[in-house]
CSV table of C-alpha atoms and ligand atoms in Angstrom, one decimal:
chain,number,residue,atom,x,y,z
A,721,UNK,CA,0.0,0.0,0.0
A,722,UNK,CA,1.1,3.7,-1.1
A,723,UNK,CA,1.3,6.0,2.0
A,724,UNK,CA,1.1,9.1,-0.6
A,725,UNK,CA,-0.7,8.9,-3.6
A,726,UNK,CA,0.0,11.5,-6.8
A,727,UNK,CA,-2.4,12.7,-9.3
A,728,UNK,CA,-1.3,14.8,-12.2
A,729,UNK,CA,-4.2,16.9,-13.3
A,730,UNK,CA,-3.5,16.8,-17.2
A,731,UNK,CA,-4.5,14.0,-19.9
A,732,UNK,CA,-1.8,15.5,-22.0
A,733,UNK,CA,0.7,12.9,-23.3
A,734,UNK,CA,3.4,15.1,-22.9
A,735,UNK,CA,2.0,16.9,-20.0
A,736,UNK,CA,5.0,18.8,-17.5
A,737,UNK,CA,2.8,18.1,-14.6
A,738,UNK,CA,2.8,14.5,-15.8
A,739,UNK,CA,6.4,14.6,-16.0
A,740,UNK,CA,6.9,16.1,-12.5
A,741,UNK,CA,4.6,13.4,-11.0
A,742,UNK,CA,6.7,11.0,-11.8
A,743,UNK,CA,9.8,12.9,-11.0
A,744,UNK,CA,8.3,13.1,-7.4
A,745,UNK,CA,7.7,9.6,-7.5
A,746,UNK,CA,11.5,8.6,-8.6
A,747,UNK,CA,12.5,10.4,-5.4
A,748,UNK,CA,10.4,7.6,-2.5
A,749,UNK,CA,9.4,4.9,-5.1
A,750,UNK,CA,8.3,3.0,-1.6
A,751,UNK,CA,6.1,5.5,-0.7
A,752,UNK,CA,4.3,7.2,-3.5
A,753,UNK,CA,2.4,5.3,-5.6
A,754,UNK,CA,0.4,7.2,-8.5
A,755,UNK,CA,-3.2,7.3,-9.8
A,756,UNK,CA,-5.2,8.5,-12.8
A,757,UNK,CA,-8.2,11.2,-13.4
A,758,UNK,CA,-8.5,9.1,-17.0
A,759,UNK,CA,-11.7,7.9,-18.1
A,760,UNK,CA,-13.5,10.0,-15.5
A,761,UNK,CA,-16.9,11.7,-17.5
A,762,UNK,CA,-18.2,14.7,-16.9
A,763,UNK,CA,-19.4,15.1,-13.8
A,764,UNK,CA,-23.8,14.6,-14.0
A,765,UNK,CA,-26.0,13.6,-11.2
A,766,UNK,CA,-27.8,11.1,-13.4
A,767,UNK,CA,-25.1,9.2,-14.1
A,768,UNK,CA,-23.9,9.4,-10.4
A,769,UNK,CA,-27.9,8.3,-10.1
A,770,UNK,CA,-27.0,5.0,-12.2
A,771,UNK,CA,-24.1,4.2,-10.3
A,772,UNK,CA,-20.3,5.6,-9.9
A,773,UNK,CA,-18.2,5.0,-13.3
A,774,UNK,CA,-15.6,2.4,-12.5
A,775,UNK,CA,-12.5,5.3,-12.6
A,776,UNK,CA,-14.2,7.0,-9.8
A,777,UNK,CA,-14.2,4.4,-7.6
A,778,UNK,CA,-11.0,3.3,-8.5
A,779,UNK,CA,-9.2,6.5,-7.4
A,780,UNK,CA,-11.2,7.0,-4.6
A,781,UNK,CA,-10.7,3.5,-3.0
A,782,UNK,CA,-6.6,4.4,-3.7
A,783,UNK,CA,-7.0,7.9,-2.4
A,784,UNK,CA,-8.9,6.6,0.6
A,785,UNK,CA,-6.5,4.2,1.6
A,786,UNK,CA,-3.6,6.3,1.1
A,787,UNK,CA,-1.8,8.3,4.0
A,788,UNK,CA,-1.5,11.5,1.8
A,789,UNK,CA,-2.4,12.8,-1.1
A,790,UNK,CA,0.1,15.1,-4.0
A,791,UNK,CA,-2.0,16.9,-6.1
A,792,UNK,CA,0.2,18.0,-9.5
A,793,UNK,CA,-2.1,20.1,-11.3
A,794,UNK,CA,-1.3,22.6,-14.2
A,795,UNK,CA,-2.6,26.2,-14.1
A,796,UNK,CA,-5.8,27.3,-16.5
A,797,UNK,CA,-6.8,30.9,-17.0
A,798,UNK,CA,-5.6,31.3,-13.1
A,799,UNK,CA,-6.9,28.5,-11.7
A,800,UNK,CA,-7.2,24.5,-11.3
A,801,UNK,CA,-7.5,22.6,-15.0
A,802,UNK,CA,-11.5,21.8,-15.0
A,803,UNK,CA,-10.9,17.9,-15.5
A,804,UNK,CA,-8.9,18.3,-11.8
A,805,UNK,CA,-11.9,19.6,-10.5
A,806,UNK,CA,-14.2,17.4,-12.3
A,807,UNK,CA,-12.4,14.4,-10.9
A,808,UNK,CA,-12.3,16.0,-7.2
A,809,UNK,CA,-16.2,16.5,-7.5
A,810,UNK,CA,-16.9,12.7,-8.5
A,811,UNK,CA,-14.8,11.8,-5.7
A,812,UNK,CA,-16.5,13.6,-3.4
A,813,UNK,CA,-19.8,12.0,-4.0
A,814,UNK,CA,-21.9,10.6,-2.5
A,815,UNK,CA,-21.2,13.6,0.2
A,816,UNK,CA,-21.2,10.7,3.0
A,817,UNK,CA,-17.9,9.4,1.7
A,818,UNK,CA,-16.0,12.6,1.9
A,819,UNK,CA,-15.0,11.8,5.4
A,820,UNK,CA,-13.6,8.7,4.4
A,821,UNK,CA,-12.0,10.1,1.5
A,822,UNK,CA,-10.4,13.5,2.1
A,823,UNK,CA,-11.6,14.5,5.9
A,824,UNK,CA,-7.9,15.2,7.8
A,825,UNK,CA,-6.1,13.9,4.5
A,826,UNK,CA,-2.5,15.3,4.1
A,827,UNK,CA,-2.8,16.8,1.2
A,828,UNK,CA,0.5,19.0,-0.8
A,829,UNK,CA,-0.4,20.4,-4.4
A,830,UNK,CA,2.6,21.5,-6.8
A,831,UNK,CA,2.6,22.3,-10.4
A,832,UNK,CA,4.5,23.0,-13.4
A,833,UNK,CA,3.9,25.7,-16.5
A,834,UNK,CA,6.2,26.4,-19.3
A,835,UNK,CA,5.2,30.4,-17.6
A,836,UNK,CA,6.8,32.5,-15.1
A,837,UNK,CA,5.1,31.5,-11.8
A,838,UNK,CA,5.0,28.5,-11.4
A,839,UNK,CA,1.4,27.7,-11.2
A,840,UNK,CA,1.3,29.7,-7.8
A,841,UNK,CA,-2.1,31.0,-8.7
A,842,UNK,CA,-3.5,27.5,-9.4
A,843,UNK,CA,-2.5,26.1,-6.2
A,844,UNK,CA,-4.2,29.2,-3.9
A,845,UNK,CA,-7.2,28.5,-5.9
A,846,UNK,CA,-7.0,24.5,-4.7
A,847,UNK,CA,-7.5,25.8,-0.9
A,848,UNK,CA,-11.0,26.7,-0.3
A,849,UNK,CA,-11.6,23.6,-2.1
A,850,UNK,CA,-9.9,21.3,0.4
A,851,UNK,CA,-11.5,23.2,2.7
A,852,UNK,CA,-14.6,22.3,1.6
A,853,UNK,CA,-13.5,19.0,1.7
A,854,UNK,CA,-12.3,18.9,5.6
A,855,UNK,CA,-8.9,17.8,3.6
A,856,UNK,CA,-5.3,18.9,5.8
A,857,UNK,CA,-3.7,21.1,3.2
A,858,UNK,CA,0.2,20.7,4.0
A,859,UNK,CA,1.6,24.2,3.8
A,860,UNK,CA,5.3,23.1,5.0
A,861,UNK,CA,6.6,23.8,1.6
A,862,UNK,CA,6.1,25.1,-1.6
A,863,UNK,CA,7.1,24.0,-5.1
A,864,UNK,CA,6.6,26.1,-8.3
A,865,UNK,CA,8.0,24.8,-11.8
A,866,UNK,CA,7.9,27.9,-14.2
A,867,UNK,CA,10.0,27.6,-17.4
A,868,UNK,CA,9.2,23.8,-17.8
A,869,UNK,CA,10.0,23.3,-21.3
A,870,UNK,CA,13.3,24.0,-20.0
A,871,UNK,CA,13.4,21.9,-16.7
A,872,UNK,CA,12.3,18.5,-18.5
A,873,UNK,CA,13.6,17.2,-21.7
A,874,UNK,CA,11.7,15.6,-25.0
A,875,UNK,CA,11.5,12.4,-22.7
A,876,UNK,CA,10.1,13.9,-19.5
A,877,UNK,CA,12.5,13.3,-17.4
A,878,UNK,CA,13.8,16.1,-14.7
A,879,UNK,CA,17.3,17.8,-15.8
A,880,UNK,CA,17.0,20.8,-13.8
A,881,UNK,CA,19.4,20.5,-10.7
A,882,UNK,CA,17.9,23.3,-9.1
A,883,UNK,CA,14.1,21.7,-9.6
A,884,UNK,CA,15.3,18.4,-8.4
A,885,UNK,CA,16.6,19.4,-5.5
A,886,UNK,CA,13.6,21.6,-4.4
A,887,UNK,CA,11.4,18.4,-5.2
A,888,UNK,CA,13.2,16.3,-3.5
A,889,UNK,CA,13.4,18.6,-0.5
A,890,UNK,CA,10.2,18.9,-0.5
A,891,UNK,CA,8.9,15.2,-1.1
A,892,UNK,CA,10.9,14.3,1.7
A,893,UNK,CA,9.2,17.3,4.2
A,894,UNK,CA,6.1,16.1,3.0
A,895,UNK,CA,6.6,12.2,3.8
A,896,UNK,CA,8.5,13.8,7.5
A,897,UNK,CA,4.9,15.1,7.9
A,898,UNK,CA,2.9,12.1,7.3
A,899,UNK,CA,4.8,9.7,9.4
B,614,FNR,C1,-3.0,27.4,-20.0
B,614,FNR,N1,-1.7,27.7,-19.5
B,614,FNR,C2,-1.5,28.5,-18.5
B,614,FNR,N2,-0.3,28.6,-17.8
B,614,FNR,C3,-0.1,29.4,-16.7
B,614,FNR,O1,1.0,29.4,-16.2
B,614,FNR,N3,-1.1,30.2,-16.3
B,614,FNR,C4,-2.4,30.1,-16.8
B,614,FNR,O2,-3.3,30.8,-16.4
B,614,FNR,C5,-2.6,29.3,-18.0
B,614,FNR,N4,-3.8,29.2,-18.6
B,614,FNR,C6,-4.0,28.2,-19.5
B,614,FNR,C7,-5.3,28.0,-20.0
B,614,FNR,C8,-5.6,26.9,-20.8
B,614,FNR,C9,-7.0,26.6,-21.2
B,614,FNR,C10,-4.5,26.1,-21.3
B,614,FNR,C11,-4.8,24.9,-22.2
B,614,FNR,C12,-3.2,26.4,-20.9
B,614,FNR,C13,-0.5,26.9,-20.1
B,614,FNR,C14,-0.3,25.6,-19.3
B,614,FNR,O3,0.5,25.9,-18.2
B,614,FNR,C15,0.4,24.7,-20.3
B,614,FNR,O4,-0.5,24.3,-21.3
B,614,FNR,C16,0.9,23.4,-19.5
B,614,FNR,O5,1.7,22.7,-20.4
B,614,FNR,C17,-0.3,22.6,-19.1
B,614,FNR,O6,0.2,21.5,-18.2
B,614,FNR,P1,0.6,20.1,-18.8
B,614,FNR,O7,-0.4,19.6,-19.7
B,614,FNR,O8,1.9,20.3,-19.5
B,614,FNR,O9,0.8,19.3,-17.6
């Protein structure tokens, strides 16, 4: 069992935040494991009426057993990417479950944009939705990736020294916390 699980919040093939996701993972291989927002519809209450589509349960019975949670999310006009958001509303129905799901959850959100800040914006607007949620947003360190088409190669792997150093810093504050 994963103590942290990571969700990147892009479908892109050659997505950065992908790419960091699994940068973040390379650095406690033990610890975090790593799940998928793919094949998650549009949120609707009539299909939620017919029963939950098979990817929603699936990352919520991960996320629920999982010590912590690392949200990797790009930034949209601002703001969180709407299929992050769409994913984080499925898996907060039915509203009973939320307890069991996010209530007192560790949670750390980081990003990466080929723009200049880092996806700050995007992870302020995450907070008053995990506080919604009852989730434990971990504030003991912050990691923005601006300039990512320069910090990860064709491959998506990590050659920025100065990146992987803050990520692994802060991977390893964020396990310190959940123990
Ligand atoms: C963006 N992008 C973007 N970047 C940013 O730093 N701030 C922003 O507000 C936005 N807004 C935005 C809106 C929309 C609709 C798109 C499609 C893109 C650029 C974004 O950071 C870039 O596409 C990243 O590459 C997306 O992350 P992935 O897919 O590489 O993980």
């Amino acid at each position: 069992m994963s103590k942290i699980l990571g969700v990147s919040g892009s479908l892109r093939k050659g997505s950065y935040n992908t790419a960091l996701l699994q940068a973040a993972r390379d650095v406690a291989p033990d610890v975090i494991g790593i799940g998928s927002i793919r094949g998650i519809p549009l949120y609707d209450g009539d299909l939620e009426s017919e029963g939950m589509p098979d990817a929603v349960l699936e990352l919520k019975d991960k996320i629920a057993v999982a010590n912590g949670l690392l949200m990797v999310t790009p930034e949209y006009n601002n703001s969180m990417p709407g299929v992050l958001k769409n994913a984080i509303d499925w898996l907060s129905r039915p509203s009973g479950d939320i307890r069991n799901v996010f209530r007192g959850k560790a949670v750390a959100v980081i990003g990466a944009t080929p723009g200049g800040c880092g996806t700050l914006l995007c992870q302020n607007a995450w907070l008053p939705v995990l506080h919604a949620l009852g989730a434990d947003y971990w504030s003991g360190g912050r990691l923005l990736v601006p300039g990512a088409g320069r910090v990860f190669d064709e491959g998506g792997r990590l050659i920025d020294d100065s990146v992987s150093e803050r990520l692994d810093r802060f991977i390893h504050n964020f396990i310190d916390y959940i123990a």
